[in-house]
Coordinates of C-alpha atoms in Angstrom, one line a residue:
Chain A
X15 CA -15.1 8.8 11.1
X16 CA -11.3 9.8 11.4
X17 CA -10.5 5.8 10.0
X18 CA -6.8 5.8 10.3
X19 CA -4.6 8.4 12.2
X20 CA -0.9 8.2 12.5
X21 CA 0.9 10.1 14.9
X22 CA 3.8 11.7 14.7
X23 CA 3.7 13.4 11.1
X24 CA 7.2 14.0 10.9
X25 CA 10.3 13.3 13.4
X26 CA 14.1 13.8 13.4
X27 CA 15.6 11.3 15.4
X28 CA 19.6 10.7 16.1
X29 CA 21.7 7.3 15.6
X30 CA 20.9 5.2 18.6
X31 CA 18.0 7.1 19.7
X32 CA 14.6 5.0 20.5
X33 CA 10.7 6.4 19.7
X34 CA 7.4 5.1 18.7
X35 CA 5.4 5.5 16.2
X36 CA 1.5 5.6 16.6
X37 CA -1.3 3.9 14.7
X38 CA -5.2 3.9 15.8
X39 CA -7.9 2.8 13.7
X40 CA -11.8 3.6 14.4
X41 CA -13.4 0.9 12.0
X42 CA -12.6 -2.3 14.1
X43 CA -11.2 -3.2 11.5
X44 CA -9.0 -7.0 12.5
X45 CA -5.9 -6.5 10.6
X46 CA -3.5 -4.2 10.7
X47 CA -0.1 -3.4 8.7
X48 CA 2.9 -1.2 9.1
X49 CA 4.8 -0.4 5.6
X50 CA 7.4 1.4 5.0
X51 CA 8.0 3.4 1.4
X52 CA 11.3 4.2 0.1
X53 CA 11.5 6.3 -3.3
X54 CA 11.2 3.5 -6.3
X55 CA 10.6 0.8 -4.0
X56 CA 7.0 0.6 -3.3
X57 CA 5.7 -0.3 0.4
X58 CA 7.5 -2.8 2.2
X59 CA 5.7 -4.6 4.6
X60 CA 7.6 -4.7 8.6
X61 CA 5.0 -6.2 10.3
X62 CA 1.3 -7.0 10.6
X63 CA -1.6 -8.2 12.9
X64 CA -4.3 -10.5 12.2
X65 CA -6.2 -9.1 15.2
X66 CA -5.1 -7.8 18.9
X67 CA -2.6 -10.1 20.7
X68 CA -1.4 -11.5 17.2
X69 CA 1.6 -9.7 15.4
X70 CA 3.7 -11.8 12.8
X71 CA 6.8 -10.6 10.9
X72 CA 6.8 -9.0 7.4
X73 CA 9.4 -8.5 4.9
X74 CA 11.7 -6.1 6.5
X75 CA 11.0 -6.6 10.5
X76 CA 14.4 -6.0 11.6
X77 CA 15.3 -3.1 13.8
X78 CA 11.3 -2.5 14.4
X79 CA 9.0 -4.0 17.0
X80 CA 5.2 -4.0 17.4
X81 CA 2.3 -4.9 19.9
X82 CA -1.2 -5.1 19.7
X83 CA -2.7 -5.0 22.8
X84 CA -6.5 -3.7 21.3
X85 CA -8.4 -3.8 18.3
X86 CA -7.5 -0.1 17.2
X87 CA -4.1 0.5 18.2
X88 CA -1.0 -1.0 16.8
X89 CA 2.1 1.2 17.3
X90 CA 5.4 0.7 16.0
X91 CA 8.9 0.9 17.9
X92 CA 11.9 1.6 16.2
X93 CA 15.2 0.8 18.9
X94 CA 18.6 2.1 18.4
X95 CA 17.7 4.2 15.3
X96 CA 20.1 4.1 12.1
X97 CA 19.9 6.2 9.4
X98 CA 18.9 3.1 7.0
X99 CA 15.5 3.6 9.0
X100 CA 15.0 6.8 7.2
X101 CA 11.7 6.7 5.7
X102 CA 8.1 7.0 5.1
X103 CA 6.2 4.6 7.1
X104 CA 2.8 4.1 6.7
X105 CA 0.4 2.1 8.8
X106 CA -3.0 0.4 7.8
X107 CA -6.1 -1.4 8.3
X108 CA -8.0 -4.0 6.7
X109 CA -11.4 -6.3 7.5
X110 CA -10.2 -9.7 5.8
X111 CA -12.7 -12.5 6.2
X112 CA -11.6 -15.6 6.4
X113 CA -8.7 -16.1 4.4
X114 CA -9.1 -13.5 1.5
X115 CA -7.0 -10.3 1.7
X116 CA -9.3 -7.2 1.1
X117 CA -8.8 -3.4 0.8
X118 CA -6.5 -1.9 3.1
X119 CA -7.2 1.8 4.7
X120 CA -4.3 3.9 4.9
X121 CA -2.6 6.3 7.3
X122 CA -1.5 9.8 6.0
X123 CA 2.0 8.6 7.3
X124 CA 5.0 9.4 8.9
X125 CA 8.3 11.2 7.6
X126 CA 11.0 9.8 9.4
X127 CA 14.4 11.3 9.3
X128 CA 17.7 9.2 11.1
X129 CA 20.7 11.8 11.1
Chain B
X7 CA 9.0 -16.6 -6.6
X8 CA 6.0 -14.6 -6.4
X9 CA 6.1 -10.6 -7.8
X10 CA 4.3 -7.9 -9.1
X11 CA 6.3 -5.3 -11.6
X12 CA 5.0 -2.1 -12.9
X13 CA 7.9 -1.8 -16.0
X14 CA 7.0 2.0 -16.3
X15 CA 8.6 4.2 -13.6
X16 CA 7.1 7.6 -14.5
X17 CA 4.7 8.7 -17.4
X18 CA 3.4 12.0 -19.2
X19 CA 0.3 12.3 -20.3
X20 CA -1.6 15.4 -22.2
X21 CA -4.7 16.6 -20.4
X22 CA -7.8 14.5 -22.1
X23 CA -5.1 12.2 -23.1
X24 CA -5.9 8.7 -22.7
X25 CA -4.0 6.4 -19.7
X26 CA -2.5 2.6 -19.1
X27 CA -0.9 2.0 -16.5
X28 CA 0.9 -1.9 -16.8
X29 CA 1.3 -4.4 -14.2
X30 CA 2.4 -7.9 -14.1
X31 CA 2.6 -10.6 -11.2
X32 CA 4.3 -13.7 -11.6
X33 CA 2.4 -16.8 -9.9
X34 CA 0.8 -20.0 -10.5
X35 CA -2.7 -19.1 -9.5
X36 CA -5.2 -16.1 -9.9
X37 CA -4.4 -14.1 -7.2
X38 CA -6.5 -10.9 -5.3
X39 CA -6.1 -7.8 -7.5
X40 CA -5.7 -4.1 -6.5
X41 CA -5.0 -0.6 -8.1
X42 CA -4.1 2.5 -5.0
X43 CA -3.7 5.9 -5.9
X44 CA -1.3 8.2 -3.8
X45 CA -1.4 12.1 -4.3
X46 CA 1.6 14.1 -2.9
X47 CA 1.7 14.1 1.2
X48 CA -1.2 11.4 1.7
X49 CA -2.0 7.5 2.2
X50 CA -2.7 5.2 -0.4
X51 CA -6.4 4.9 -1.7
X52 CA -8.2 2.1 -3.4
X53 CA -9.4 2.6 -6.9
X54 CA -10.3 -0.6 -7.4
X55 CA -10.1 -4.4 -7.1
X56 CA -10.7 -7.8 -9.0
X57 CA -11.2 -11.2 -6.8
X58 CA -13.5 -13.0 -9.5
X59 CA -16.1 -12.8 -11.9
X60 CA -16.0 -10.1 -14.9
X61 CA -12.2 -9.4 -15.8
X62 CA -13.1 -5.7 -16.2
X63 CA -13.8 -4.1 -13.2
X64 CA -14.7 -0.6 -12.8
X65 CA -13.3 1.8 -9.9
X66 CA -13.4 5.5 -8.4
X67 CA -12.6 8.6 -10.7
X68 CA -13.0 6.9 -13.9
X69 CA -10.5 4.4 -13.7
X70 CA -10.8 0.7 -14.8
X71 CA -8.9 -2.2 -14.8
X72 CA -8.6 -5.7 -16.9
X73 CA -7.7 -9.0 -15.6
X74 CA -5.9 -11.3 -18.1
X75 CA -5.1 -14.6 -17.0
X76 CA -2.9 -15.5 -20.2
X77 CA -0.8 -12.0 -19.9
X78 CA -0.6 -12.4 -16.1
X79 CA -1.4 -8.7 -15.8
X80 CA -4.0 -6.1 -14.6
X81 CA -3.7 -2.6 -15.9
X82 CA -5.1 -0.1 -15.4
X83 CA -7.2 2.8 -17.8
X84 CA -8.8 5.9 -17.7
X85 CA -10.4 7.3 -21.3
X86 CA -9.6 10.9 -20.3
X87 CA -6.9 12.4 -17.8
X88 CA -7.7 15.2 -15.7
X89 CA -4.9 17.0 -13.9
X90 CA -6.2 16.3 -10.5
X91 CA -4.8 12.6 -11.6
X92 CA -1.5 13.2 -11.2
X93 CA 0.1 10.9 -8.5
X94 CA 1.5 7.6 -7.7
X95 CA 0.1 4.2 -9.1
X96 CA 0.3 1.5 -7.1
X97 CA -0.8 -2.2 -7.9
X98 CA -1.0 -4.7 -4.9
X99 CA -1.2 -8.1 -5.6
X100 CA -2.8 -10.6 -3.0
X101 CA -1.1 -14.3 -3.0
X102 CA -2.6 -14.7 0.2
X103 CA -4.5 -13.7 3.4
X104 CA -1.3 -12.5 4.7
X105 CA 0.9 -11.6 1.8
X106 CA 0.0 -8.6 -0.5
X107 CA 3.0 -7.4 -2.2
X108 CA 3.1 -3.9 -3.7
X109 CA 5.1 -2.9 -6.8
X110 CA 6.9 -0.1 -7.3
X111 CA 4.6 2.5 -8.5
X112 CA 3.9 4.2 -11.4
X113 CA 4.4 8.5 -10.9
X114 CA 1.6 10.0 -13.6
X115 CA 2.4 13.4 -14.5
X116 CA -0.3 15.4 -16.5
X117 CA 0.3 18.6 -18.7
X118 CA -2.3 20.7 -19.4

């Protein structure tokens, strides 16, 4: 049971460049999250999906975009890169029933870097 | 507005030293309670939670947490450090289906 991959580990990307970042989850698990963790910040939340063809904004959603076309994938695209995107960004999954948050399963993330 | 603060950025604790870790939310009901662990490199992991019931729940690795309503906090113990517990606290705080806000971590450093 590999529960939550994320794919790439690391990346270097340049000012305006485009690239996404992958997610896939083995538990059918219905929700799914993308964070992102800055040092002394905790996760911020970008965006989230309550189960496949549903994605709703987070906290910090702007400059990112998301699908969710199946249960277990939800990737991340980041468009016209800046270097305030330089981060950790994790990616997670959750089985809430009904309308109770429950534990969330976590990625080993990615370390992005926007030069 | 709803929160969660951890007041203490980084500790140091002696091996076999005792540990609490603090964490306060601010809002107006009990909300859905949660204590991750993050070692160097990896994901978050759950030690433990509190929805209801007894206000002293019990998690992986020895840890345990109290809920008190009146304090509006949840911290978080361990009777006895080890060094394989150094690493990044996180408490999570559930308002909602949809909203679980993270504070800003706690780094544990352990001496031997």
């Amino acid at each position: 049971n590999a529960g939550v991959t994320q794919t790439p580990k690391f990346r270097i990307l340049k000012i305006g460049q485009s690239m996404t970042l992958q997610c896939t989850q083995d538990m059918n698990h219905n929700y799914m999250y993308w964070y992102r963790q800055d040092p002394g910040m905790g996760l911020k939340l970008i965006y989230y999906s309550v189960g496949a063809g549903i994605t709703d904004k987070g906290e910090v959603p702007n400059g990112y975009n998301v699908s969710r076309s199946t249960t277990e994938d939800f990737p991340l695209r980041l468009e016209l890169a800046a270097p305030s995107q330089t981060s950790v960004y994790f990616c997670a999954s959750s089985r809430n029933s009904g309308r109770t948050p429950d534990t969330q399963y976590f990625g080993p993330g990615t370390r992005l870097t926007v030069l | 507005a709803q929160s969660v603060t951890q007041p203490d950025i980084h500790i140091t604790v002696s091996e076999g030293a005792s540990l609490e870790l603090r964490c306060n939310y601010s809002y107006g009901a009990t909300p859905y309670l949660f204590w991750y662990v993050q070692s160097p490199g990896q994901g978050l992991q759950l030690l433990l939670k509190y929805f209801s019931g007894d206000t002293l729940v019990q998690g992986i690795k020895g840890f345990e947490a109290e809920f008190k309503r009146s304090q509006s906090s949840f911290n978080l113990r361990k009777p006895s450090v080890h060094w394989s517990d150094a690493a990044e606290y996180f408490c999570a705080v559930g308002f909602s289906y949809d909203k679980v806000i993270f504070g800003p971590g706690t780094s544990l450093s352990v001496i031997p």
